[in-house]
mmCIF file of C-alpha atoms in Angstrom:
data_model
loop_
_atom_site.group_PDB
_atom_site.id
_atom_site.type_symbol
_atom_site.label_atom_id
_atom_site.label_comp_id
_atom_site.label_asym_id
_atom_site.label_seq_id
_atom_site.Cartn_x
_atom_site.Cartn_y
_atom_site.Cartn_z
ATOM 1 C CA UNK D 1 -32.936 -15.107 52.387
ATOM 2 C CA UNK D 2 -30.232 -16.477 51.748
ATOM 3 C CA UNK D 3 -28.396 -16.001 47.986
ATOM 4 C CA UNK D 4 -29.566 -18.506 45.543
ATOM 5 C CA UNK D 5 -26.057 -19.720 43.486
ATOM 6 C CA UNK D 6 -27.805 -22.413 41.553
ATOM 7 C CA UNK D 7 -30.349 -19.666 40.515
ATOM 8 C CA UNK D 8 -27.749 -17.341 39.188
ATOM 9 C CA UNK D 9 -25.938 -19.783 37.579
ATOM 10 C CA UNK D 10 -29.138 -20.368 35.718
ATOM 11 C CA UNK D 11 -29.960 -17.426 35.029
ATOM 12 C CA UNK D 12 -26.451 -16.428 33.647
ATOM 13 C CA UNK D 13 -26.660 -19.658 31.018
ATOM 14 C CA UNK D 14 -30.660 -18.024 30.614
ATOM 15 C CA UNK D 15 -28.045 -14.591 29.945
ATOM 16 C CA UNK D 16 -25.278 -16.185 27.671
ATOM 17 C CA UNK D 17 -28.450 -18.021 25.629
ATOM 18 C CA UNK D 18 -31.390 -15.380 25.175
ATOM 19 C CA UNK D 19 -27.931 -13.036 24.223
ATOM 20 C CA UNK D 20 -26.534 -15.301 21.691
ATOM 21 C CA UNK D 21 -30.061 -15.764 19.909
ATOM 22 C CA UNK D 22 -30.279 -11.390 19.774
ATOM 23 C CA UNK D 23 -27.151 -10.969 17.898
ATOM 24 C CA UNK D 24 -28.548 -14.963 15.783
ATOM 25 C CA UNK D 25 -30.914 -12.076 15.371
ATOM 26 C CA UNK D 26 -29.033 -9.525 14.837
ATOM 27 C CA UNK D 27 -27.124 -10.653 12.014
ATOM 28 C CA UNK D 28 -29.631 -11.600 10.319
ATOM 29 C CA UNK D 29 -31.607 -8.805 10.643
ATOM 30 C CA UNK D 30 -28.148 -7.338 9.391
ATOM 31 C CA UNK D 31 -28.112 -9.753 6.556
ATOM 32 C CA UNK D 32 -31.455 -8.978 5.085
ATOM 33 C CA UNK D 33 -31.583 -5.259 5.639
ATOM 34 C CA UNK D 34 -27.659 -5.249 3.083
ATOM 35 C CA UNK D 35 -28.985 -4.620 -0.278
ATOM 36 C CA UNK D 36 -25.467 -4.742 -1.455
ATOM 37 C CA UNK D 37 -25.675 -8.554 -1.578
ATOM 38 C CA UNK D 38 -28.993 -8.102 -3.313
ATOM 39 C CA UNK D 39 -29.739 -11.280 -1.152
ATOM 40 C CA UNK D 40 -32.056 -9.775 1.592
ATOM 41 C CA UNK D 41 -35.231 -9.435 2.559
ATOM 42 C CA UNK D 42 -38.199 -10.346 0.431
ATOM 43 C CA UNK D 43 -40.778 -8.122 1.720
ATOM 44 C CA UNK D 44 -41.577 -5.669 4.211
ATOM 45 C CA UNK D 45 -42.967 -8.418 6.926
ATOM 46 C CA UNK D 46 -39.770 -10.163 6.772
ATOM 47 C CA UNK D 47 -37.919 -7.568 8.233
ATOM 48 C CA UNK D 48 -40.970 -7.080 11.248
ATOM 49 C CA UNK D 49 -40.844 -10.690 11.984
ATOM 50 C CA UNK D 50 -37.148 -10.667 12.420
ATOM 51 C CA UNK D 51 -37.770 -7.006 14.247
ATOM 52 C CA UNK D 52 -40.297 -8.907 16.649
ATOM 53 C CA UNK D 53 -37.870 -11.436 17.456
ATOM 54 C CA UNK D 54 -35.152 -9.449 18.396
ATOM 55 C CA UNK D 55 -37.295 -6.619 20.534
ATOM 56 C CA UNK D 56 -38.508 -10.666 22.500
ATOM 57 C CA UNK D 57 -35.046 -11.529 22.926
ATOM 58 C CA UNK D 58 -33.421 -7.652 23.708
ATOM 59 C CA UNK D 59 -36.800 -7.911 25.860
ATOM 60 C CA UNK D 60 -35.672 -10.879 27.511
ATOM 61 C CA UNK D 61 -32.724 -10.272 28.786
ATOM 62 C CA UNK D 62 -33.354 -7.148 29.731
ATOM 63 C CA UNK D 63 -35.562 -9.365 32.338
ATOM 64 C CA UNK D 64 -33.053 -12.026 33.381
ATOM 65 C CA UNK D 65 -30.763 -8.628 33.783
ATOM 66 C CA UNK D 66 -33.027 -7.147 36.310
ATOM 67 C CA UNK D 67 -33.743 -10.157 38.051
ATOM 68 C CA UNK D 68 -29.224 -11.025 37.947
ATOM 69 C CA UNK D 69 -29.213 -7.398 39.949
ATOM 70 C CA UNK D 70 -31.993 -8.606 42.214
ATOM 71 C CA UNK D 71 -29.858 -10.899 43.719
ATOM 72 C CA UNK D 72 -26.924 -9.416 43.520
ATOM 73 C CA UNK D 73 -27.812 -6.584 45.874
ATOM 74 C CA UNK D 74 -28.896 -8.908 48.143
ATOM 75 C CA UNK D 75 -26.365 -11.431 48.346
ATOM 76 C CA UNK D 76 -24.031 -8.158 47.968
ATOM 77 C CA UNK D 77 -26.631 -6.783 52.032
ATOM 78 C CA UNK D 78 -26.119 -10.558 52.637
ATOM 79 C CA UNK D 79 -22.232 -10.351 53.174
ATOM 80 C CA UNK D 80 -22.205 -7.101 54.395
ATOM 81 C CA UNK D 81 -18.999 -6.413 56.271
ATOM 82 C CA UNK D 82 -18.326 -10.968 56.594
ATOM 83 C CA UNK D 83 -13.824 -10.710 55.649
ATOM 84 C CA UNK D 84 -14.636 -12.734 52.908
ATOM 85 C CA UNK D 85 -10.665 -12.853 53.543
ATOM 86 C CA UNK D 86 -11.231 -15.024 56.045
ATOM 87 C CA UNK D 87 -11.945 -18.463 56.617
ATOM 88 C CA UNK D 88 -13.279 -18.687 59.843
ATOM 89 C CA UNK D 89 -15.844 -15.902 59.609
ATOM 90 C CA UNK D 90 -17.163 -17.659 55.992
ATOM 91 C CA UNK D 91 -17.660 -20.802 57.442
ATOM 92 C CA UNK D 92 -19.469 -19.290 60.721
ATOM 93 C CA UNK D 93 -21.980 -16.996 57.717
ATOM 94 C CA UNK D 94 -22.133 -19.730 55.907
ATOM 95 C CA UNK D 95 -23.418 -21.386 58.972
ATOM 96 C CA UNK D 96 -25.777 -19.548 59.986
ATOM 97 C CA UNK D 97 -29.717 -20.909 59.160
ATOM 98 C CA UNK D 98 -31.055 -19.104 56.209
ATOM 99 C CA UNK D 99 -33.691 -15.637 57.201
ATOM 100 C CA UNK D 100 -37.170 -16.694 56.246
ATOM 101 C CA UNK D 101 -38.415 -15.135 53.561
#
């Protein structure tokens, strides 16, 4: 199996977007639970909604990270023993046909 760089870049973008959304959601949750500003959530349902959204985002991030970890492990297995500082060896490695999946 050949390492799919475009897939890893797409996963990295997904992780970044999901992380940013989760962080925004966490901040919203924190603001809503801040009693001092007296401008927090009006209902327990709002707290549950934000908590549910945050949980879903974290599950998505976890899934993306697990998939990325598998891809990176496969990449490590694929390049094990290849001298990454040797241009000729890298060219040979790059020219090898992909392994059947």
